[in-house]
Coordinates of C-alpha atoms and ligand atoms in Angstrom, one line a residue:
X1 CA 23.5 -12.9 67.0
X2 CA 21.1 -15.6 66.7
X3 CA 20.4 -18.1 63.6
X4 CA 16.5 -17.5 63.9
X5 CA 14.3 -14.9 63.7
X6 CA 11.7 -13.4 66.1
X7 CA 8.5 -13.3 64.3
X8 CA 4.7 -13.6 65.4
X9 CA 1.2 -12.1 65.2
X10 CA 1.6 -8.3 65.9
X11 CA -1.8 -6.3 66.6
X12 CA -1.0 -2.6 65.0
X13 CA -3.8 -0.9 66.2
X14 CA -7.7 -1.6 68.4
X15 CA -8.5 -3.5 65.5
X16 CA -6.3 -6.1 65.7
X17 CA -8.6 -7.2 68.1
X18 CA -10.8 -8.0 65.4
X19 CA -8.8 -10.9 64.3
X20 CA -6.9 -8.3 62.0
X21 CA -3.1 -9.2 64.0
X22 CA -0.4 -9.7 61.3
X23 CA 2.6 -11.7 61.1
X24 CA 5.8 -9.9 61.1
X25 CA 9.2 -9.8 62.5
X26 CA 10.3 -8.4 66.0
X27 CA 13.5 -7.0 68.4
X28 CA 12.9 -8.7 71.5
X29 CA 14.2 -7.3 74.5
X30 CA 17.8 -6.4 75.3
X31 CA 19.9 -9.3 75.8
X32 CA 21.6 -10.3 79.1
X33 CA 23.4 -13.0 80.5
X34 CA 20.2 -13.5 83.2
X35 CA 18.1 -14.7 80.0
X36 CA 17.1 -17.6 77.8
X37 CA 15.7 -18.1 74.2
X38 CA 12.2 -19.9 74.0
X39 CA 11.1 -22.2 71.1
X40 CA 7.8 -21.4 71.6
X41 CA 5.6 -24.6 71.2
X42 CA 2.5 -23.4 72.6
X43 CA 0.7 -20.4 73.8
X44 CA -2.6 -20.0 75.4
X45 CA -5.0 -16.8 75.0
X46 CA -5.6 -15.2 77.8
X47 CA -8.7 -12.6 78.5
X48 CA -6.0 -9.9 78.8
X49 CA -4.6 -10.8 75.4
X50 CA -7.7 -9.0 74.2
X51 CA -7.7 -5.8 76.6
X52 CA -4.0 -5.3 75.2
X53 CA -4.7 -5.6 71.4
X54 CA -7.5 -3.7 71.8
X55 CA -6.5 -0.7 74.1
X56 CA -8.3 -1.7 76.7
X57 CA -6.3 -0.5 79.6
X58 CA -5.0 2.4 78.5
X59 CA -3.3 3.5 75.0
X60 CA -1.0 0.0 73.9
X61 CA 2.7 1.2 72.7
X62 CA 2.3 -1.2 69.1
X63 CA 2.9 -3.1 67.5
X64 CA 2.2 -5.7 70.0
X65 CA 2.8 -9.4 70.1
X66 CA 0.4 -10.3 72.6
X67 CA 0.3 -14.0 74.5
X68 CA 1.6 -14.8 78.1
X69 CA 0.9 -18.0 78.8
X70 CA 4.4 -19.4 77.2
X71 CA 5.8 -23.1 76.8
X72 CA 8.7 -24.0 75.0
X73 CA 12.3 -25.3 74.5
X74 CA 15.7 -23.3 75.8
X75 CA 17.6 -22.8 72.8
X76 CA 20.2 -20.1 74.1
X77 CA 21.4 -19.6 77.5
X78 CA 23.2 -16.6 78.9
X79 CA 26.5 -16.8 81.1
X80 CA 24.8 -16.2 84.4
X81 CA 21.5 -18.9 83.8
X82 CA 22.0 -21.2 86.1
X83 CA 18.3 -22.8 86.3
X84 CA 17.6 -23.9 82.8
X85 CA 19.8 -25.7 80.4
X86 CA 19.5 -26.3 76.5
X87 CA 16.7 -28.5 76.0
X88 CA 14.5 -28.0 79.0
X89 CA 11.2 -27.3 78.8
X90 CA 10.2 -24.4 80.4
X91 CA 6.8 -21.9 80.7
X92 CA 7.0 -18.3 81.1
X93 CA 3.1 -16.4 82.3
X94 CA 2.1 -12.0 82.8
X95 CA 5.3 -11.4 84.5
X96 CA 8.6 -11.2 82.6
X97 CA 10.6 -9.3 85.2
X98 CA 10.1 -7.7 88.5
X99 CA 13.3 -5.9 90.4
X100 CA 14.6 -8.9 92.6
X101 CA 16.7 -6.8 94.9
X102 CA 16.9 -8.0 98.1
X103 CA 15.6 -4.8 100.2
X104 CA 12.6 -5.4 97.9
X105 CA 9.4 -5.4 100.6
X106 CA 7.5 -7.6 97.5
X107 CA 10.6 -9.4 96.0
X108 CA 12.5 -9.9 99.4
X109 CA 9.5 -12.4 100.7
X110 CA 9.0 -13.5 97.0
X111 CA 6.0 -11.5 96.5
X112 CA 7.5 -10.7 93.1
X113 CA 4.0 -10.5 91.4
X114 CA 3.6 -7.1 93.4
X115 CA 7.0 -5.8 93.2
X116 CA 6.0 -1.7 92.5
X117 CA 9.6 -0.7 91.3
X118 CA 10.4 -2.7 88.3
X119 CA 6.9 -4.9 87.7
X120 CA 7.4 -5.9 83.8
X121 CA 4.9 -7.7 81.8
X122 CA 5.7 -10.2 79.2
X123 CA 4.5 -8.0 76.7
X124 CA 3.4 -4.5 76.6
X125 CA 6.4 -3.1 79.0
X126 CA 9.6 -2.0 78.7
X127 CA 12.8 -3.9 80.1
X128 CA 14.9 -1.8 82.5
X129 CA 17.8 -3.5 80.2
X130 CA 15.9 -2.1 77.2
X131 CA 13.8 -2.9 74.6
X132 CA 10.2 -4.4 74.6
X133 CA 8.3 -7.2 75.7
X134 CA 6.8 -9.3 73.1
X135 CA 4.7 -12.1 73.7
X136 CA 4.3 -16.0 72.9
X137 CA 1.9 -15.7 69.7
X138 CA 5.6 -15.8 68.4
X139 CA 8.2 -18.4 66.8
X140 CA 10.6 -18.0 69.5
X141 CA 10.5 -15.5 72.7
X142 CA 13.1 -14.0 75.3
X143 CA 12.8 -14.4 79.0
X144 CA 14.6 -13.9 82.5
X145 CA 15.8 -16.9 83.9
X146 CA 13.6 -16.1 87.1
X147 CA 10.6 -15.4 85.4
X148 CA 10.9 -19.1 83.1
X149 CA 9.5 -22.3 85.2
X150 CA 10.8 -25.5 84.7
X151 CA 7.7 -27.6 83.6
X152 CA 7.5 -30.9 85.1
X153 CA 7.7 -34.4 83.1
X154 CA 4.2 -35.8 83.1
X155 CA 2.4 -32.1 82.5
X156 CA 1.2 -31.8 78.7
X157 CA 2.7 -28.9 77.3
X158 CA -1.0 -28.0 76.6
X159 CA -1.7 -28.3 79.5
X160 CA 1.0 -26.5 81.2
X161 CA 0.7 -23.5 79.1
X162 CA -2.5 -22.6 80.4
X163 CA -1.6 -23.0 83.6
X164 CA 1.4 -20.2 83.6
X165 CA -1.4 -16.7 83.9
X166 CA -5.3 -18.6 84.0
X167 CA -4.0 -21.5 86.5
X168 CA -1.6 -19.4 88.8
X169 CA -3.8 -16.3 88.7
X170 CA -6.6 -18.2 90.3
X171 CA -4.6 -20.9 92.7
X172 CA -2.9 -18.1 94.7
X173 CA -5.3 -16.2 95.3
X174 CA -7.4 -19.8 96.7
X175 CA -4.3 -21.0 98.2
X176 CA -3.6 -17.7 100.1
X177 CA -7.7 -17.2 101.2
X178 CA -7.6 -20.6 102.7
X179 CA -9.5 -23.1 100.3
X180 CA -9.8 -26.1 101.7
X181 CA -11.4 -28.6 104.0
X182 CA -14.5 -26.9 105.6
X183 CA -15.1 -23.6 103.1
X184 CA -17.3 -23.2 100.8
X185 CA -15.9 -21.6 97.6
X186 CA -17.2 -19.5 94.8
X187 CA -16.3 -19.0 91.1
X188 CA -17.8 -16.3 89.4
X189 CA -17.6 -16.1 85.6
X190 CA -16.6 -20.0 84.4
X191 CA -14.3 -19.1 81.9
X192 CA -10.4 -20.0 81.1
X193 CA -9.7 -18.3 84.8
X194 CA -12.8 -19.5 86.2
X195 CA -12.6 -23.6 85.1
X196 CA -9.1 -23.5 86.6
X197 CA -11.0 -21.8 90.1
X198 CA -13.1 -25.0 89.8
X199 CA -10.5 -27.5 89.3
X200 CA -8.4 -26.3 91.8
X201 CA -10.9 -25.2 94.5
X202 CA -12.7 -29.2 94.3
X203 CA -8.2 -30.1 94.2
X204 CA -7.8 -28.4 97.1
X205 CA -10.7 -30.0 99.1
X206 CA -13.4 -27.4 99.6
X207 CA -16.3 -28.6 100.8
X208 CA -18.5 -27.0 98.6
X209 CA -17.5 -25.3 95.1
X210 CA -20.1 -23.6 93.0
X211 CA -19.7 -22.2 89.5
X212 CA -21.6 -18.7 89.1
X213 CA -21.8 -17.5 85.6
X214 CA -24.4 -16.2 83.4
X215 CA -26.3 -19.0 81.1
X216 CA -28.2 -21.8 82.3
X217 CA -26.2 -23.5 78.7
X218 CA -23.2 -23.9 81.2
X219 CA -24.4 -25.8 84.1
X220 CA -23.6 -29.4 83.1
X221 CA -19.9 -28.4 81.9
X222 CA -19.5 -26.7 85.2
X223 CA -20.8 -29.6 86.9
X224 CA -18.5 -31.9 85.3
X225 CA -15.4 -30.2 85.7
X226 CA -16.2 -30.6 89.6
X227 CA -18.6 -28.1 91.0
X228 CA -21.3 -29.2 93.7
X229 CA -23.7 -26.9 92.3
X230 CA -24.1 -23.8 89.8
X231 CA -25.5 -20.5 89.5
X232 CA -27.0 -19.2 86.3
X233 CA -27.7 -15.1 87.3
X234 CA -28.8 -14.1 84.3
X235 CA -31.6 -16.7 83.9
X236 CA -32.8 -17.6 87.6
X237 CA -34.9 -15.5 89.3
X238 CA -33.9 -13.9 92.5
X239 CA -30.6 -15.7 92.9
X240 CA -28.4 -13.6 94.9
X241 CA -31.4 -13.5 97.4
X242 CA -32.1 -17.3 97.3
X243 CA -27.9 -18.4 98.0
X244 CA -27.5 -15.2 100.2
X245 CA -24.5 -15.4 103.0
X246 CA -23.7 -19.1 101.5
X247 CA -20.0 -18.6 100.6
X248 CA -16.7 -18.0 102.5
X249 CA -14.5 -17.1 100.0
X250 CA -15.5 -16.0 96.4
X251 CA -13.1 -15.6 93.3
X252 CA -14.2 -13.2 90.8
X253 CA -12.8 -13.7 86.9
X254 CA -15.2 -11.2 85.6
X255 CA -14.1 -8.1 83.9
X256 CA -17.3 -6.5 82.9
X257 CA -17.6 -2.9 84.3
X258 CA -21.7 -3.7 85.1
X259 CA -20.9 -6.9 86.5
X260 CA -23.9 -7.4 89.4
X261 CA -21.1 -6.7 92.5
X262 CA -23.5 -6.0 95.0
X263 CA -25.4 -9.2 94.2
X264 CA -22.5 -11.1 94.4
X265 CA -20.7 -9.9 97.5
X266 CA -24.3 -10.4 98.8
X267 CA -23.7 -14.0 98.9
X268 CA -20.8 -14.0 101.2
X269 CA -20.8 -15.4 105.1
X270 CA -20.1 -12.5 108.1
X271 CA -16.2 -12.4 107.9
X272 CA -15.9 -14.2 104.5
X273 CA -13.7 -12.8 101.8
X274 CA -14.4 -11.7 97.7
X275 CA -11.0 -11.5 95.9
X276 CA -11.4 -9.4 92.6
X277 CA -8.9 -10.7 89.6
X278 CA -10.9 -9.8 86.7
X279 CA -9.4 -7.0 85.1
X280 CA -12.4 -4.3 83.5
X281 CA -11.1 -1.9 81.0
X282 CA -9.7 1.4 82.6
X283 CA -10.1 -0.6 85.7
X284 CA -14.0 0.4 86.4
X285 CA -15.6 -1.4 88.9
X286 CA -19.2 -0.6 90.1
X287 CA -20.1 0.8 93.0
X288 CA -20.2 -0.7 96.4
X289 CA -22.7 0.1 99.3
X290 CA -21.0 0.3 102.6
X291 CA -24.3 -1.6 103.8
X292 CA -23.7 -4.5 101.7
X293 CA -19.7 -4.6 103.4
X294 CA -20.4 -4.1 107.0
X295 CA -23.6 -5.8 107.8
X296 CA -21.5 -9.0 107.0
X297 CA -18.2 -7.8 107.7
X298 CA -17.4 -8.9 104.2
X299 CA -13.8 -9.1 102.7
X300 CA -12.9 -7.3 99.7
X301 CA -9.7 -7.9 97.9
X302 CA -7.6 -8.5 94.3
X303 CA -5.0 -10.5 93.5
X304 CA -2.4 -10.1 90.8
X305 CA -1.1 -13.3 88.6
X306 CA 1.4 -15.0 91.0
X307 CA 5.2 -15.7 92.3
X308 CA 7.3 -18.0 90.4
X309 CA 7.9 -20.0 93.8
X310 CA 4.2 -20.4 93.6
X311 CA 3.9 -21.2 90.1
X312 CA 6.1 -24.1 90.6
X313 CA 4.0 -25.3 93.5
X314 CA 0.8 -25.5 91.5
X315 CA 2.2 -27.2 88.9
X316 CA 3.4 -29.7 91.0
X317 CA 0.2 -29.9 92.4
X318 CA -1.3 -30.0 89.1
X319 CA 0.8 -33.1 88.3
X320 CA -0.1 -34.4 92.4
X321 CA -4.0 -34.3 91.6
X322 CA -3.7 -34.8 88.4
X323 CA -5.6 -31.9 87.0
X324 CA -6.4 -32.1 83.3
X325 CA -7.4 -28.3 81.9
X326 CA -9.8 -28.6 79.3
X327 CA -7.3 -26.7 76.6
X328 CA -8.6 -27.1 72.9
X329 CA -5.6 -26.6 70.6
X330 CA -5.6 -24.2 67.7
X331 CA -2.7 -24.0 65.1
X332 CA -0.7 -20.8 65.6
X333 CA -1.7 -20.5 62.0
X334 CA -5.0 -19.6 62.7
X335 CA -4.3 -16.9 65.8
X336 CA -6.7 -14.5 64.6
X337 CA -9.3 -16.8 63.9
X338 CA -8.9 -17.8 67.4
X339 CA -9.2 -14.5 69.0
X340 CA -12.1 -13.4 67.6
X341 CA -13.8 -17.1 69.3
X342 CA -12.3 -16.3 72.8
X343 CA -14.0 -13.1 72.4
X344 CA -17.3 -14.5 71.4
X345 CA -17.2 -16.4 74.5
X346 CA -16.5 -19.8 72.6
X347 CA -13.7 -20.9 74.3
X348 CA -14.1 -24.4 76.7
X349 CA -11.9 -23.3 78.6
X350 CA -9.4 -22.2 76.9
X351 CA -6.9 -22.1 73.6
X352 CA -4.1 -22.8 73.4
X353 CA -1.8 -21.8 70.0
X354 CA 0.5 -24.5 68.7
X355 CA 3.2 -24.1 66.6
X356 CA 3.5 -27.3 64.7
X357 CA 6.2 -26.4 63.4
X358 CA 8.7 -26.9 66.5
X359 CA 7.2 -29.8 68.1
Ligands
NAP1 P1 -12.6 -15.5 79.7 O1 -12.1 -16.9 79.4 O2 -13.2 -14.7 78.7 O3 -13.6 -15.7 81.0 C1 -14.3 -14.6 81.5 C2 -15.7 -15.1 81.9 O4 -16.4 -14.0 82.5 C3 -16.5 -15.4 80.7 O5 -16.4 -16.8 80.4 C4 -17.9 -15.1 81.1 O6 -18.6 -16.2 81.5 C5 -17.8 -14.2 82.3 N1 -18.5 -13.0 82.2 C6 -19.4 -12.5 83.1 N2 -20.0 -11.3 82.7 C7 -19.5 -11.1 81.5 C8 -19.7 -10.1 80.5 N3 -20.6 -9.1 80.7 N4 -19.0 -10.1 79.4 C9 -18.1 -11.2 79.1 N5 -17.9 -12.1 80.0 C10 -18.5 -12.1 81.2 O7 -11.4 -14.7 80.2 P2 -10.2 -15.1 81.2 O8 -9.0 -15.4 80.4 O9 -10.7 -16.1 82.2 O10 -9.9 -13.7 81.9 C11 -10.8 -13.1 82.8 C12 -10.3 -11.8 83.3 O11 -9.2 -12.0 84.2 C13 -9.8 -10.8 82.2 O12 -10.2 -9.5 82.6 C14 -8.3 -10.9 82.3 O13 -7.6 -9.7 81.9 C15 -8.2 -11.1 83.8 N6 -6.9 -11.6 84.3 C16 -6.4 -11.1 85.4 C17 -5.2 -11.6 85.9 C18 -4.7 -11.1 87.3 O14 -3.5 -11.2 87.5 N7 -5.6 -10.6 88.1 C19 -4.5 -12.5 85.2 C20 -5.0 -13.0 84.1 C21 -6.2 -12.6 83.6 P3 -20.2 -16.3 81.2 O15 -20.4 -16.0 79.8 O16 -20.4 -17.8 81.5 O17 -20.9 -15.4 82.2
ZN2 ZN1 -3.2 -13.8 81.4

């Protein structure tokens, strides 16, 4: 038994998407003695937020308490928690649980993020211990000790928050392609994935970063937040053609299923690599013409969130470089008005939900 309740926004149906989630109480998953209670300060709104309320990747078991980018306080501790304590501060992102058994192939060489025989999100899945995943749009929320990061002292909460799905999600998949010194780096699709891609790309000492979205209206953000140069494809003519073969490794955020692919795999170097993390609804992407792959010998991958070990590396290297997210805060409050912005595009970079209440 606990002394307070689990409540938050829960989307009931597509609609909620709509800004139509509505406050209500919640189980959380079954209790062990591997977990800890969250005061939930702050909660980010990630792209997927919206595929989930809205059925986007399939039917959603509602209601649904969406919100995986998690920071808060430990307020219970079970018997067998032996990396957080009452008090700490601690951020939970996508993945609440994976299997963690040592013969694991994925959890064995902490590869957790692609474990394939327990892989639990933080919402939307069900707990092999039982009961569902809820999310952080929520007063308090329930995690596995493994899945919780300690946060570091000098990282804004707002900052952090972020940081656990948009900043990890985009930092492995740089880290493990080899930005750095000497590359020249893509971002396609500057959004709350795509801002982190810049920060950390310029972080991690690429010798040329350029932001590739749609509108001419974001160049001098994107220039500010630390890109050499920017790419507006739906107002300059003849782009993919003009910066053709120009980039060794390219990080995709976009989820559109008629995203220009072609075009942008065009702009790859012979042996250089595209790594696909946008997620489209139903999973769609558009067609690829062998031509396009070998005449470069171009690289095509994905990448899925990221390992706690690695979490905790980029936010120690968040603290090291000092990166400073541009989060906007948004009372928890006013959740649904602040879904309906992220999914008119309005978000610079990204919102984070605070509860005002338990800071
Ligand atoms: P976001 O803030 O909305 O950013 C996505 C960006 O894509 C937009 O800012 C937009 O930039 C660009 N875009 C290009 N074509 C678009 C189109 N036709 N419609 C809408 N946007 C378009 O979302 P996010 O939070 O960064 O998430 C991006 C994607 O990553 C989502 O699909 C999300 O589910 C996925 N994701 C994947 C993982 C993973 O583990 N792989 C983890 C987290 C999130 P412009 O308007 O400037 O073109
Ligand atoms: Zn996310």
């Amino acid at each position: 038994m606990t002394d307070y309740k689990f409540e938050g926004w829960l989307g009931h149906s597509p609609e909620s998407v709509k800004g139509q989630m509505k406050w209500g109480e919640f189980e959380p998953k079954t209790w062990t003695e591997e977990d800890i209670d969250i005061k939930v300060t702050h909660c980010g709104i990630c792209g997927s937020d919206l595929h989930m309320l809205r059925s986007g990747w399939g039917p959603t078991d509602y209601p649904c308490c969406v919100g995986h980018e998690i920071v808060g306080t430990v307020v219970r501790v079970g018997k067998n928690v032996t990396q957080h304590k009452l008090g700490d501060r601690v951020g939970v992102g996508a993945q609440g649980r994976s299997c963690m058994l040592s013969d694991c192939p994925d959890c064995s060489v902490n590869q957790e993020s692609y474990c394939k025989r327990a892989n639990i999100n933080t919402y939307g899945s069900t707990y092999p211990e039982g009961g569902k995943g809820f999310g952080g749009y929520a007063t308090y929320h329930r995690a596995n000790q493994h899945f919780a990061i300690q946060i570091p002292e000098g990282l804004k909460s707002e900052y952090a928050a972020p940081l656990m799905c948009g900043g990890i999600t985009v930092y492995s998949p740089l880290k493990n392609h080899g930005c750095g010194p000497g590359k020249s780096v893509g971002i396609v699709g500057v959004g709350g994935l795509g801002h982190f891609a810049v920060l950390f790309a310029r972080a991690l000492g690429a010798d040329k970063v350029v932001g590739i979205s749609r509108r001419e209206a974001k160049r001098a953000e994107v220039l500010k937040l630390g890109a050499d140069s920017y790419i507006a494809t739906e107002e300059e003519e003849d782009w993919a053609t003009k910066h053709a073969h120009s980039l060794d490794l390219i990080v995709s955020t976009v989820s559109n299923t008629n995203m220009p692919l072609e075009q942008y795999l065009s702009l790859i170097k012979t042996n250089g690599t595209f790594v696909q993390v946008g997620a489209p609804d139903n999973g769609v992407l558009p067609p690829i013409n062998a031509f396009t792959l070998l005449s470069a010998a171009v690289k095509v991958t994905g990448s899925a969130i990221g390992p706690p070990r690695q979490i905790k590396e980029m936010l120690e290297f968040a603290v090291e470089k000092n990166i400073v997210p541009w989060a906007q805060t948004r009372p928890l409050a006013d959740a649904n008005q602040a879904i309906v912005d992220m999914d008119a595009g309005k978000a610079r970079y990204r919102y984070v939900l605070v509860n005002e209440n338990h800071l």
